[in-house]
CSV table of C-alpha atoms in Angstrom, one decimal:
chain,number,residue,atom,x,y,z
N,1221,GLU,CA,102.3,76.0,100.1
N,1222,ASP,CA,103.4,78.5,97.6
N,1223,GLN,CA,106.7,80.3,98.5
N,1224,VAL,CA,108.4,83.4,97.1
N,1225,THR,CA,112.0,84.7,97.7
N,1226,GLN,CA,113.4,87.4,96.5
N,1227,SER,CA,117.4,88.4,96.6
N,1228,PRO,CA,119.1,90.5,97.6
N,1229,GLU,CA,117.3,92.1,100.5
N,1230,ALA,CA,119.1,95.4,99.6
N,1231,LEU,CA,120.9,96.2,96.8
N,1232,ARG,CA,122.9,99.9,96.2
N,1233,LEU,CA,124.1,100.8,93.1
N,1234,GLN,CA,126.2,103.7,91.6
N,1235,GLU,CA,124.1,105.8,89.0
N,1236,GLY,CA,124.5,103.8,85.3
N,1237,GLU,CA,125.8,100.7,87.2
N,1238,SER,CA,123.3,97.8,85.8
N,1239,SER,CA,122.2,94.8,88.0
N,1240,SER,CA,119.6,92.1,88.3
N,1241,LEU,CA,117.4,91.4,91.2
N,1242,ASN,CA,116.2,87.5,91.8
N,1243,CYS,CA,113.3,86.0,92.2
N,1244,SER,CA,112.9,81.9,93.0
N,1245,TYR,CA,109.2,80.8,93.3
N,1246,THR,CA,107.6,77.6,94.8
N,1247,VAL,CA,104.2,76.7,93.3
N,1248,SER,CA,102.2,74.2,92.4
N,1249,GLY,CA,101.0,75.6,89.3
N,1250,LEU,CA,102.1,79.2,87.9
N,1251,ARG,CA,99.2,81.3,86.6
N,1252,GLY,CA,101.3,84.2,86.5
N,1253,LEU,CA,104.1,86.1,87.7
N,1254,PHE,CA,104.2,90.1,89.0
N,1255,TRP,CA,106.5,92.5,89.3
N,1256,TYR,CA,105.4,95.6,91.3
N,1257,ARG,CA,107.4,98.5,92.7
N,1258,GLN,CA,106.7,100.0,95.8
N,1259,ASP,CA,107.8,103.6,97.1
N,1260,PRO,CA,108.2,104.4,100.9
N,1261,GLY,CA,104.4,104.6,102.5
N,1262,LYS,CA,102.7,103.9,99.0
N,1263,GLY,CA,101.2,101.3,97.6
N,1264,PRO,CA,103.1,98.8,94.9
N,1265,GLU,CA,102.7,100.1,91.5
N,1266,PHE,CA,102.2,97.2,88.6
N,1267,LEU,CA,105.2,96.9,86.5
N,1268,PHE,CA,104.9,93.5,84.4
N,1269,THR,CA,103.3,90.2,84.0
N,1270,LEU,CA,104.7,87.2,83.2
N,1271,TYR,CA,102.7,83.9,82.2
N,1272,SER,CA,105.6,81.3,80.9
N,1273,ALA,CA,108.8,80.5,81.0
N,1274,GLY,CA,111.0,82.1,78.4
N,1275,GLU,CA,108.8,85.1,78.4
N,1276,GLU,CA,110.5,88.6,78.5
N,1277,LYS,CA,109.0,92.0,79.0
N,1278,GLU,CA,110.8,95.3,79.3
N,1279,LYS,CA,109.8,99.0,80.2
N,1280,GLU,CA,112.2,101.8,80.0
N,1281,ARG,CA,115.5,100.5,82.1
N,1282,LEU,CA,113.7,97.7,83.2
N,1283,LYS,CA,113.4,94.0,81.4
N,1284,ALA,CA,111.4,90.9,83.2
N,1285,THR,CA,112.4,87.3,82.4
N,1286,LEU,CA,110.9,84.3,83.4
N,1287,THR,CA,112.1,80.3,84.0
N,1288,LYS,CA,110.1,77.6,85.5
N,1289,LYS,CA,112.1,78.2,88.9
N,1290,GLU,CA,112.9,81.8,88.9
N,1291,SER,CA,112.4,85.4,87.4
N,1292,PHE,CA,114.9,88.1,87.2
N,1293,LEU,CA,114.6,91.9,86.7
N,1294,HIS,CA,117.2,93.3,85.0
N,1295,ILE,CA,117.7,97.3,85.7
N,1296,THR,CA,120.1,98.8,83.0
N,1297,ALA,CA,121.7,102.1,83.9
N,1298,PRO,CA,119.8,102.8,86.3
N,1299,LYS,CA,119.2,106.1,88.1
N,1300,PRO,CA,118.4,108.1,91.2
N,1301,GLU,CA,114.6,107.9,90.5
N,1302,ASP,CA,115.2,103.9,90.3
N,1303,SER,CA,115.4,103.7,93.7
N,1304,ALA,CA,112.7,102.0,95.3
N,1305,THR,CA,111.5,98.3,96.8
N,1306,TYR,CA,110.6,96.1,93.9
N,1307,LEU,CA,108.3,93.1,95.1
N,1308,CYS,CA,107.5,89.8,93.3
N,1309,ALA,CA,104.4,88.0,93.5
N,1310,VAL,CA,103.2,84.7,92.3
N,1311,GLN,CA,99.6,83.8,91.6
N,1312,ALA,CA,98.6,80.3,91.8
N,1313,PRO,CA,95.7,77.7,91.6
N,1314,THR,CA,94.6,77.5,95.2
N,1315,SER,CA,91.7,75.3,97.1
N,1316,GLY,CA,89.7,77.6,97.1
N,1317,SER,CA,88.3,80.1,93.8
N,1318,ALA,CA,90.3,83.0,95.0
N,1319,ARG,CA,93.2,83.9,92.8
N,1320,GLN,CA,95.5,85.9,95.5
N,1321,LEU,CA,98.8,87.2,95.0
N,1322,THR,CA,101.8,85.9,97.4
N,1323,PHE,CA,104.4,88.0,97.9
N,1324,GLY,CA,107.9,88.2,98.5
N,1325,SER,CA,109.5,90.2,101.3
N,1326,GLY,CA,111.1,92.7,98.3
N,1327,THR,CA,114.6,94.0,97.2
N,1328,GLN,CA,115.4,97.5,98.4
N,1329,LEU,CA,117.0,99.2,95.4
N,1330,THR,CA,119.3,102.5,96.2
N,1331,VAL,CA,120.7,104.0,93.4
N,1332,LEU,CA,123.2,107.0,94.1
N,1333,PRO,CA,124.0,109.6,91.8
C,441,ASP,CA,91.6,108.0,84.7
C,442,ALA,CA,91.0,107.3,88.1
C,443,GLY,CA,93.1,104.6,90.0
C,444,VAL,CA,92.1,102.7,93.1
C,445,THR,CA,91.0,105.1,96.1
C,446,GLN,CA,91.1,104.0,99.9
C,447,SER,CA,90.0,105.8,102.7
C,448,PRO,CA,91.2,107.3,105.4
C,449,THR,CA,94.7,107.4,104.4
C,450,HIS,CA,95.8,107.3,108.3
C,451,LEU,CA,94.5,105.9,111.0
C,452,ILE,CA,95.1,105.8,114.8
C,453,LYS,CA,93.0,103.2,117.4
C,454,THR,CA,93.8,101.9,120.3
C,455,ARG,CA,93.8,98.1,121.3
C,456,GLY,CA,90.0,96.7,121.4
C,457,GLN,CA,88.4,99.3,119.4
C,458,HIS,CA,87.0,98.7,116.0
C,459,VAL,CA,88.1,99.9,112.7
C,460,THR,CA,86.5,100.1,108.8
C,461,LEU,CA,88.3,101.0,106.0
C,462,ARG,CA,87.2,101.7,102.6
C,463,CYS,CA,88.1,101.1,99.0
C,464,SER,CA,86.6,102.0,95.6
C,465,PRO,CA,88.2,99.9,92.5
C,466,ILE,CA,89.2,101.1,88.9
C,467,SER,CA,85.8,102.0,87.1
C,468,GLY,CA,84.9,98.5,85.4
C,469,HIS,CA,86.7,96.5,87.7
C,470,LYS,CA,84.6,93.7,89.4
C,471,SER,CA,87.1,92.0,91.9
C,472,VAL,CA,88.4,93.7,95.0
C,473,SER,CA,91.4,92.1,97.2
C,474,TRP,CA,92.5,93.3,100.7
C,475,TYR,CA,96.2,92.8,101.7
C,476,GLN,CA,98.0,93.5,105.1
C,477,GLN,CA,101.4,94.8,104.7
C,478,VAL,CA,103.8,95.1,107.8
C,479,LEU,CA,107.3,97.1,108.0
C,480,GLY,CA,109.7,95.3,105.9
C,481,GLN,CA,107.7,92.6,104.3
C,482,GLY,CA,105.4,91.9,101.7
C,483,PRO,CA,101.9,92.4,101.5
C,484,GLN,CA,100.2,89.3,102.8
C,485,PHE,CA,96.5,88.4,101.3
C,486,ILE,CA,93.5,89.0,103.6
C,487,PHE,CA,90.4,88.6,101.4
C,488,GLN,CA,89.3,88.4,97.8
C,489,TYR,CA,85.5,89.6,96.7
C,490,TYR,CA,84.6,88.9,93.3
C,491,GLU,CA,81.2,90.0,91.7
C,492,LYS,CA,80.0,90.9,95.4
C,493,GLU,CA,80.7,87.4,96.7
C,494,GLU,CA,83.6,86.6,98.8
C,495,ARG,CA,86.0,84.0,96.8
C,496,GLY,CA,89.0,83.9,99.2
C,497,ARG,CA,90.4,84.4,102.6
C,498,GLY,CA,93.8,84.3,103.9
C,499,ASN,CA,95.1,83.3,107.5
C,500,PHE,CA,93.6,85.9,109.5
C,501,PRO,CA,91.2,85.6,112.4
C,502,ASP,CA,87.6,86.1,112.4
C,503,ARG,CA,88.2,89.5,113.8
C,504,PHE,CA,88.8,90.2,110.2
C,505,SER,CA,85.7,90.8,107.9
C,506,ALA,CA,84.4,92.4,104.9
C,507,ARG,CA,82.0,93.1,102.0
C,508,GLN,CA,81.5,94.4,98.8
C,509,PHE,CA,78.8,96.2,97.4
C,510,PRO,CA,76.7,96.8,94.6
C,511,ASN,CA,78.7,99.5,92.9
C,512,TYR,CA,82.0,97.1,93.7
C,513,SER,CA,83.5,99.5,96.4
C,514,SER,CA,84.4,97.3,99.2
C,515,GLU,CA,84.7,97.6,103.3
C,516,LEU,CA,87.5,95.7,105.3
C,517,ASN,CA,86.7,95.4,108.9
C,518,VAL,CA,88.4,94.9,111.9
C,519,ASN,CA,87.4,94.0,115.4
C,520,ALA,CA,89.3,94.4,119.1
C,521,LEU,CA,92.2,95.4,117.6
C,522,LEU,CA,95.6,94.5,118.6
C,523,LEU,CA,98.6,96.2,118.6
C,524,GLY,CA,99.9,93.3,116.1
C,525,ASP,CA,97.0,95.1,113.6
C,526,SER,CA,99.3,98.4,113.0
C,527,ALA,CA,100.1,97.9,109.1
C,528,LEU,CA,99.7,99.1,106.0
C,529,TYR,CA,96.1,98.2,104.3
C,530,LEU,CA,95.9,97.4,100.5
C,531,CYS,CA,93.1,97.2,98.6
C,532,ALA,CA,93.8,96.2,95.1
C,533,SER,CA,91.0,96.0,92.2
C,534,SER,CA,90.8,93.8,89.2
C,535,SER,CA,88.6,93.5,85.7
C,536,ARG,CA,88.0,89.3,86.7
C,537,ARG,CA,89.7,87.3,89.7
C,538,GLU,CA,92.8,86.0,87.8
C,539,GLU,CA,93.8,89.1,86.0
C,540,THR,CA,96.5,91.9,87.1
C,541,GLN,CA,95.8,93.3,90.4
C,542,TYR,CA,95.8,97.4,90.4
C,543,PHE,CA,97.0,98.5,94.4
C,544,GLY,CA,95.2,101.8,95.8
C,545,PRO,CA,97.7,104.2,98.2
C,546,GLY,CA,96.8,101.8,101.5
C,547,THR,CA,95.4,103.4,104.6
C,548,ARG,CA,98.5,103.4,107.5
C,549,LEU,CA,96.8,101.8,110.6
C,550,LEU,CA,98.7,102.6,113.8
C,551,VAL,CA,97.0,100.8,117.0
C,552,LEU,CA,98.1,102.0,120.4
């Protein structure tokens, strides 16, 4: 069974204090690893897709990296508007033909001014 | 461009009732997936439809059903509602089954 574990569960940073969020996964064959941002009461907003170990993607203050067992979301010099829950999900082959996402529980990030 | 839209935004039902949630995918997307998200957890997969056919089902009881229409919009139906069905129901669309899924704003269901 596919498993995704995110750590820490919650993280409080001062504005400008860089840090990393971790996503560890166990799948039989990774088709893709996805990062989403979710604000309270809203749907997840797509950030990045990573397909193979060694791949990196950047967007503004965020950078996602992927190894064979985990992914990191690095946040450089965060601002209060980066406060949100960050979700990691994997897409792996299933016994059927669906291509569903298996999500972790998320990391709730709070950036203090 | 319009993103994924869902209706209604909020819904209050009582135990035993039935509910229908609706989703319109991004224009050109043929795959729709449904997820349930309870507070403090990540979304859990319920169904995926592609080209109007069910392609997969998560670990949910038969009270949950869905369908996809010729215009690729979709409905999620839940019968005999239980208190535990209270959650945020998310719809996601993608151009194909295996590509990036884009989520709608969700429907918040409260069962009393």
